[in-house]
mmCIF file of C-alpha atoms in Angstrom:
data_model
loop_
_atom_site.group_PDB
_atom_site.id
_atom_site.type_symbol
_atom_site.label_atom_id
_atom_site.label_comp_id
_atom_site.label_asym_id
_atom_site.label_seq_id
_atom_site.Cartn_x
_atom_site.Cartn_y
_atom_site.Cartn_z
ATOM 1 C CA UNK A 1 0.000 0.000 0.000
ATOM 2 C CA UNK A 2 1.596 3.357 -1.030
ATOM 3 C CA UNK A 3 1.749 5.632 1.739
ATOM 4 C CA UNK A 4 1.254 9.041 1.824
ATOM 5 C CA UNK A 5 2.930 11.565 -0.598
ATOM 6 C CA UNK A 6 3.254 15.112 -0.793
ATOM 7 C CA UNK A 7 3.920 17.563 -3.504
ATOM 8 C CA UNK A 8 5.776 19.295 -4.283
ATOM 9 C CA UNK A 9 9.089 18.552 -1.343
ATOM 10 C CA UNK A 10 10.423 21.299 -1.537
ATOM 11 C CA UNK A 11 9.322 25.312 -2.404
ATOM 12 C CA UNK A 12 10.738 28.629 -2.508
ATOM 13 C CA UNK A 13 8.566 31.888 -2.810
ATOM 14 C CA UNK A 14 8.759 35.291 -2.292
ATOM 15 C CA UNK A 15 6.653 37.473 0.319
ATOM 16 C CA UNK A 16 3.153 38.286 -1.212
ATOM 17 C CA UNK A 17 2.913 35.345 -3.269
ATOM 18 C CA UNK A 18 0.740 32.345 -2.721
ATOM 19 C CA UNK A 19 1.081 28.730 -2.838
ATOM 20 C CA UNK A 20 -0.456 25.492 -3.152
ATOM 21 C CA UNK A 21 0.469 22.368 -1.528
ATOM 22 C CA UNK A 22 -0.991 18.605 -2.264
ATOM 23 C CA UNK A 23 -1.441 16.040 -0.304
ATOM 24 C CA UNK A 24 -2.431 12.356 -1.283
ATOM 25 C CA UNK A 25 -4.397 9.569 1.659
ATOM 26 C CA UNK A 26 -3.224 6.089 1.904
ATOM 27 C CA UNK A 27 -5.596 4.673 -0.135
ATOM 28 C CA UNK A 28 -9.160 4.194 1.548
ATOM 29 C CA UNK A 29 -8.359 6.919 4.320
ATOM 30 C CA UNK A 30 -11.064 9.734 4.160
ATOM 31 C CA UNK A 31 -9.341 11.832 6.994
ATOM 32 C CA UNK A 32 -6.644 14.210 5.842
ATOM 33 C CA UNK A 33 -5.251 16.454 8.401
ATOM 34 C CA UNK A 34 -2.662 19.373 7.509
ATOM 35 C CA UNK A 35 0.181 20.843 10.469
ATOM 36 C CA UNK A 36 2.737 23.303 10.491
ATOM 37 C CA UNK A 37 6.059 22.773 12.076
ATOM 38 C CA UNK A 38 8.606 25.217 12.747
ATOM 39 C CA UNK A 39 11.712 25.272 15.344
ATOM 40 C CA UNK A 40 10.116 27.298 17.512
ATOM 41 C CA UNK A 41 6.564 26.276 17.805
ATOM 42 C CA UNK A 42 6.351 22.931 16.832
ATOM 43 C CA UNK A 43 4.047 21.012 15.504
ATOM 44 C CA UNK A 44 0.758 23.079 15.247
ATOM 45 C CA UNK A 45 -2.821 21.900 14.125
ATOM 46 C CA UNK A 46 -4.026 23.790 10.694
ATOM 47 C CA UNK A 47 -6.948 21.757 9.415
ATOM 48 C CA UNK A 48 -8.493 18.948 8.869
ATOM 49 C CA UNK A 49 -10.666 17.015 6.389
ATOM 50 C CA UNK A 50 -12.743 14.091 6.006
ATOM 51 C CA UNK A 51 -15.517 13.211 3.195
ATOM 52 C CA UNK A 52 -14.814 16.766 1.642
ATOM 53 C CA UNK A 53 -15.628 18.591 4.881
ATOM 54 C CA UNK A 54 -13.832 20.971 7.233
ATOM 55 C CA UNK A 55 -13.924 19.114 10.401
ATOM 56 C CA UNK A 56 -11.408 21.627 13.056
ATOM 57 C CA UNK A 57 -9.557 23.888 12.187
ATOM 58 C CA UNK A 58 -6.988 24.954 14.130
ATOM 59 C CA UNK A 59 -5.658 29.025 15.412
ATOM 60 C CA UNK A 60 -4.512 30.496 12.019
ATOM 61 C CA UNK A 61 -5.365 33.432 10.425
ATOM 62 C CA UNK A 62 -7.851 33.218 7.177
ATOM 63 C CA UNK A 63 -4.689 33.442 4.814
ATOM 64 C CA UNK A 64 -4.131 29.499 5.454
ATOM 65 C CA UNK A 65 -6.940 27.435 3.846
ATOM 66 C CA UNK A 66 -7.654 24.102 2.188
ATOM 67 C CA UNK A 67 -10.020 21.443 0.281
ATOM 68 C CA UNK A 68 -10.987 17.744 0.317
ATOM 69 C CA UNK A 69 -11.553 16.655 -3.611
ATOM 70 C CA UNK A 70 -14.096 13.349 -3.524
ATOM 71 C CA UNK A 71 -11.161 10.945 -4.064
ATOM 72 C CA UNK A 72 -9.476 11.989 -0.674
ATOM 73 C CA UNK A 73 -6.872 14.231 -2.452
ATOM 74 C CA UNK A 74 -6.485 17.290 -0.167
ATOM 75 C CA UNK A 75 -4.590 20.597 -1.057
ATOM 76 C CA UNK A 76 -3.512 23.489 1.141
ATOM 77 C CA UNK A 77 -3.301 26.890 -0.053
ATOM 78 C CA UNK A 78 -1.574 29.885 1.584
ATOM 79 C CA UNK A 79 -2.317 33.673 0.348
ATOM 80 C CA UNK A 80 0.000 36.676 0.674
ATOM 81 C CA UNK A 81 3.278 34.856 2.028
ATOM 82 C CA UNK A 82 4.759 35.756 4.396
ATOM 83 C CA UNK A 83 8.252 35.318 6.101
ATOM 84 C CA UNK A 84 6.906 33.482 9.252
ATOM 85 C CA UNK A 85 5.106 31.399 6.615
ATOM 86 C CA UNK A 86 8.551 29.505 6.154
ATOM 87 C CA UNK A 87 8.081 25.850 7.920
ATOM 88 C CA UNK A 88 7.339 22.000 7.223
ATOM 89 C CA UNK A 89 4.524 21.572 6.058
ATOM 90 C CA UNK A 90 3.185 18.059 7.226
ATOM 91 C CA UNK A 91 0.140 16.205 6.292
ATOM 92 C CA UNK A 92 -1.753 13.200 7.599
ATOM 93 C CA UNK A 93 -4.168 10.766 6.619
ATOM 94 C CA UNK A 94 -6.148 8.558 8.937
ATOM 95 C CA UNK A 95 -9.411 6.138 8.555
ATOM 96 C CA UNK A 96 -11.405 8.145 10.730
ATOM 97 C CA UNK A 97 -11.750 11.583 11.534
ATOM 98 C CA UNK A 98 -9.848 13.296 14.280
ATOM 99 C CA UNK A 99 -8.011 9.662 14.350
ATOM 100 C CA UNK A 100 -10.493 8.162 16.585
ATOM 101 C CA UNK A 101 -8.627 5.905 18.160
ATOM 102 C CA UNK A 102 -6.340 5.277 15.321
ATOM 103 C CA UNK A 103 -3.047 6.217 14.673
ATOM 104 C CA UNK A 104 -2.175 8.521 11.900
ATOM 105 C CA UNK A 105 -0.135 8.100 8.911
ATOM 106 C CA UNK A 106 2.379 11.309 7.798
ATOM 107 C CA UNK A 107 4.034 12.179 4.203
ATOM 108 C CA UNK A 108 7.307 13.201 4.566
ATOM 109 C CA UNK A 109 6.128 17.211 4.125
ATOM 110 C CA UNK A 110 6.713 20.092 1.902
ATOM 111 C CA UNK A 111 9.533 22.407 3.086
ATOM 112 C CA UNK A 112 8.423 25.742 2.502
ATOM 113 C CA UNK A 113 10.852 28.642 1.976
ATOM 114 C CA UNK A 114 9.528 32.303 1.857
ATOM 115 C CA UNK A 115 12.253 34.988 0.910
ATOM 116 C CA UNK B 1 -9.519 21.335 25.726
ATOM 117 C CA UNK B 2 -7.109 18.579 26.017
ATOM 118 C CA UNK B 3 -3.336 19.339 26.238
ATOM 119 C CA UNK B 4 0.045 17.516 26.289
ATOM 120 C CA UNK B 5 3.329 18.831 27.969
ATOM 121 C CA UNK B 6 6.403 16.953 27.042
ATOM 122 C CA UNK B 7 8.659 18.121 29.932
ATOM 123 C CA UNK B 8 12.091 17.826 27.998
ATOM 124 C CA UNK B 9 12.634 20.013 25.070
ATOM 125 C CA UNK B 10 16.051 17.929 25.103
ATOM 126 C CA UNK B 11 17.694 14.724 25.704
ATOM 127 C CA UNK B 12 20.955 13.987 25.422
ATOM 128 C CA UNK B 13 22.130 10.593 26.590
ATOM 129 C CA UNK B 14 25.012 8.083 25.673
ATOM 130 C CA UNK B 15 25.292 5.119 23.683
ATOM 131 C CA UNK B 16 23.983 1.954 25.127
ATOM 132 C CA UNK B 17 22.307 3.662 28.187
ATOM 133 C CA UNK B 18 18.626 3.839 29.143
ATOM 134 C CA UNK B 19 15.896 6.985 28.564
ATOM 135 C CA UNK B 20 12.799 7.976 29.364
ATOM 136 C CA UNK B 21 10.998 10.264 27.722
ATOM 137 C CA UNK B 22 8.353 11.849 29.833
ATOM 138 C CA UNK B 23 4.672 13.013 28.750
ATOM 139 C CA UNK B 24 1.632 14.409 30.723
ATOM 140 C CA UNK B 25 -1.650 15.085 29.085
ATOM 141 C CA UNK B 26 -4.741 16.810 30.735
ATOM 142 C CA UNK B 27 -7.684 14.850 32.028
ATOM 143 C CA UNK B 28 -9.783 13.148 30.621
ATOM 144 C CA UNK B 29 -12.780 10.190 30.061
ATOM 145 C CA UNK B 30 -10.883 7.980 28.253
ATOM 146 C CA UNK B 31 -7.759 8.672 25.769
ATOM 147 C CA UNK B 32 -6.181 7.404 22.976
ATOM 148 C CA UNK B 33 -2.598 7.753 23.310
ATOM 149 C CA UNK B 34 0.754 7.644 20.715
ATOM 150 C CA UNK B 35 4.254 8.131 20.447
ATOM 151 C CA UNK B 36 5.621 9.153 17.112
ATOM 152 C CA UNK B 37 9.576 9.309 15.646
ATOM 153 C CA UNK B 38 11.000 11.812 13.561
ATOM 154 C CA UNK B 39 14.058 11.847 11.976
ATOM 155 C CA UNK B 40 15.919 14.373 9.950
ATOM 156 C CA UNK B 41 13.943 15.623 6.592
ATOM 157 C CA UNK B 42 11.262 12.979 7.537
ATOM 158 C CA UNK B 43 7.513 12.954 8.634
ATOM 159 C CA UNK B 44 6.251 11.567 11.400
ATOM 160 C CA UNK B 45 6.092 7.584 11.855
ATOM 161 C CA UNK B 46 4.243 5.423 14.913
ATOM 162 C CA UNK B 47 6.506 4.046 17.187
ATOM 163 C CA UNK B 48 3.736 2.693 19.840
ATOM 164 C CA UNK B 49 0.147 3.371 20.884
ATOM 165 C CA UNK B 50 -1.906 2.951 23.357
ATOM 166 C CA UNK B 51 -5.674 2.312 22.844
ATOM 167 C CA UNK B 52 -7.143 -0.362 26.158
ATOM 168 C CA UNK B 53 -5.976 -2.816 27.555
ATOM 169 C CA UNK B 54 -2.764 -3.989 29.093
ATOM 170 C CA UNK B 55 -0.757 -0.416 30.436
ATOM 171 C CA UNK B 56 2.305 -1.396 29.304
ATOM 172 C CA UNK B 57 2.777 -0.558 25.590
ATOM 173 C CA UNK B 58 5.756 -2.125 23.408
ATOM 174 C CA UNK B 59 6.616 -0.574 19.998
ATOM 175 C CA UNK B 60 9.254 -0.622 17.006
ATOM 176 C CA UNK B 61 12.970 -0.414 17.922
ATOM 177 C CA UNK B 62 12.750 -2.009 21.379
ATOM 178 C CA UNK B 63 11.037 1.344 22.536
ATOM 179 C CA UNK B 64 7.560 0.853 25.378
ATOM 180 C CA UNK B 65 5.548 3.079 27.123
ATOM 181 C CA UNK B 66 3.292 2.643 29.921
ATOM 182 C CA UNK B 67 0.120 4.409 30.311
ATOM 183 C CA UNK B 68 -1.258 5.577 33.726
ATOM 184 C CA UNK B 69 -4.325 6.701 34.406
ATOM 185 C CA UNK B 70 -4.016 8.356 37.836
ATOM 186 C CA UNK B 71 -0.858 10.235 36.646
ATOM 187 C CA UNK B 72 -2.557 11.384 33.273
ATOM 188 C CA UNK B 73 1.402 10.052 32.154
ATOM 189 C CA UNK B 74 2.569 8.249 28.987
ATOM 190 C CA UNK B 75 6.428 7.923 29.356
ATOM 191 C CA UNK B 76 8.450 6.557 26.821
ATOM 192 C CA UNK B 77 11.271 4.259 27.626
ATOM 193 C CA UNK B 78 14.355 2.103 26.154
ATOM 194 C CA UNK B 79 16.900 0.000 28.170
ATOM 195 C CA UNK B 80 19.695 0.818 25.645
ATOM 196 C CA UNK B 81 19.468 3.200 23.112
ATOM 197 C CA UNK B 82 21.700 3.334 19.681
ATOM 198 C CA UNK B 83 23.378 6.328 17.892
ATOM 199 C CA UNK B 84 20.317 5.503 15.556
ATOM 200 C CA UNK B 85 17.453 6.480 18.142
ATOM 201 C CA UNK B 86 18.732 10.135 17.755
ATOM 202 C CA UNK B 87 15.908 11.785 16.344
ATOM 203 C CA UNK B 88 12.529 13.925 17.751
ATOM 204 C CA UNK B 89 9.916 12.522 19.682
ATOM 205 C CA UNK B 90 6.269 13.090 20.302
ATOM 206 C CA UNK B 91 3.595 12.402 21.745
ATOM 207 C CA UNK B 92 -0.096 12.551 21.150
ATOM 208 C CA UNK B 93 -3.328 12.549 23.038
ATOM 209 C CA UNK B 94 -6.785 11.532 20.524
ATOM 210 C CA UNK B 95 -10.220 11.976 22.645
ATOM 211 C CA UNK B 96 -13.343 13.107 22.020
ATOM 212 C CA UNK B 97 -14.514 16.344 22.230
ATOM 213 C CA UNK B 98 -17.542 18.833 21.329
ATOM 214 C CA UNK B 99 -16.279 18.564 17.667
ATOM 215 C CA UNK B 100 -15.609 14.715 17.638
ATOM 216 C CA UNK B 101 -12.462 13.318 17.777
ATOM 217 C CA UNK B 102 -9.637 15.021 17.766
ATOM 218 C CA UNK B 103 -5.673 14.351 18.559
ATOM 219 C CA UNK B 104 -3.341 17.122 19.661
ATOM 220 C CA UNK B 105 0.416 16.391 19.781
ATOM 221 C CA UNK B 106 2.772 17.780 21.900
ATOM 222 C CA UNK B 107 5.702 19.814 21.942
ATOM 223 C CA UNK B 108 8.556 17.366 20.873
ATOM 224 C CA UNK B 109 11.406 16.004 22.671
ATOM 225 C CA UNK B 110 14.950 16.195 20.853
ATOM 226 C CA UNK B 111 16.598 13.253 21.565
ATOM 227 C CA UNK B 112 20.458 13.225 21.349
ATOM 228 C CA UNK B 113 22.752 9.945 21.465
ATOM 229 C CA UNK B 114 26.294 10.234 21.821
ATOM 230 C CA UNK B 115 29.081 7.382 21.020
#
C-alpha cells in the first residue's frame, strides 16, 4: 500500500505570493489532516478534512486554507506569504476523523521557503 | 480542551544507556494515546500506541511506554538506546470532544545519542 505523498518537497517563494500544496491519503483513508512545524513552535494543528468537509480547524489566520476533492486528495493553499510562513509543512491521513482511536499516517512534508 | 506537555525540550544521553521520555496530558474520560519518531527531513512515523488494555505498551525499535491513568502520564522508555534512536519525539493525546475526535500532539522532545 503506497503511503502518503506530498507535492511538491520542496518550495521557494517570495513574500506576497501564494502557494499550493498537495497532499495524497493512503488509499481508503477519508481523513486528511494538515500541520505546520517550525523550530520554535512545533508542531501546530491547521486543518483537517474528512468526506470533503472541514472538520477543526486549528488558530490560524484566514490566509491558510484548504479542500478535500471526492477521491481523498487534499490541497492546502496559503495567500499573501509571508516570512513566518517559512516551515514543514506536514500532512496526515487517517481512517477516521480526528483519528479516533487510530493512529495517523504522515508524508514526509513540503519544506516551505519564503524569501 | 485537552493538552500535552512533554517536559524535555532535550535529551541527550550516551550510547547503550537507558531513557525515558516523559509526557503528561490533561484529564480526561478515556484517551487514545501515541508516540511518534522523527528523523531528519522525515515525517512523522508510529513508534507505539496505546488504545485499552494492558498499560504497558511495546513498539518498534525495542522502545515501550506505559500508560497511567491516575498520573494522566505516557512515558516513553528504552533499556539501551543506539546512535540511531537520535531523532525527535512526540507524543499525542486523541479523545473526544464537542467537535468529535480530535488528537493534539505535543511539543517534541529532541533526543540526542552520543558514542
Amino acid at each position: 500500500k503506497a503511503g502518503v505523498t506530498q507535492t511538491p518537497r520542496y518550495l521557494i517563494k517570495t513574500r506576497g505570493q501564494q502557494v499550493t500544496l498537495s497532499c495524497s491519503p493512503i488509499s481508503g483513508h477519508r481523513s486528511v489532516s494538515w500541520y505546520q512545524q517550525t523550530p520554535g513552535q512545533g508542531l501546530q494543528f491547521l486543518f483537517e478534512y474528512f468526506s470533503e468537509t472541514q472538520r477543526n480547524k486549528g488558530n490560524f489566520p484566514g490566509r491558510f486554507s484548504g479542500r478535500q476533492f471526492s477521491n481523498s486528495r487534499s490541497e492546502m493553499n496559503v495567500s499573501t506569504l509571508e516570512l513566518g510562513d517559512s516551515a514543514l509543512y506536514l500532512c496526515a491521513s487517517s481512517l477516521a476523523p480526528g483519528g479516533q482511536g487510530g493512529e495517523q499516517y504522515f508524508g514526509p512534508g513540503t519544506r516551505l521557503t519564503v524569501t | 480542551a485537552q493538552s500535552v506537555t512533554q517536559l524535555d525540550s532535550q535529551v541527550p544521553v550516551f550510547e547503550e544507556a537507558p531513557v525515558e521520555l516523559r509526557c503528561n496530558y490533561s484529564s480526561s474520560v478515556s484517551v487514545y494515546l501515541f508516540w511518534y519518531v522523527q528523523y531528519p527531513n522525515q515525517g512523522l512515523q508510529l513508534l507505539l500506541k496505546y488504545l485499552s488494555g494492558s498499560t504497558l505498551v511495546k513498539g518498534i525499535n525495542g522502545f515501550e511506554a506505559e500508560f497511567n491513568k491516575s498520573q494522566t502520564s505516557f512515558h516513553l522508555r528504552k533499556p539501551s538506546v543506539h546512535i540511531s534512536d537520535t531523532a525527535e519525539y512526540f507524543c499525542a493525546v486523541s479523545d473526544q470532544g464537542p467537535g468529535g475526535f480530535k488528537t493534539i500532539f505535543g511539543a517534541g522532545t529532541r533526543l540526542f545519542v552520543k558514542a
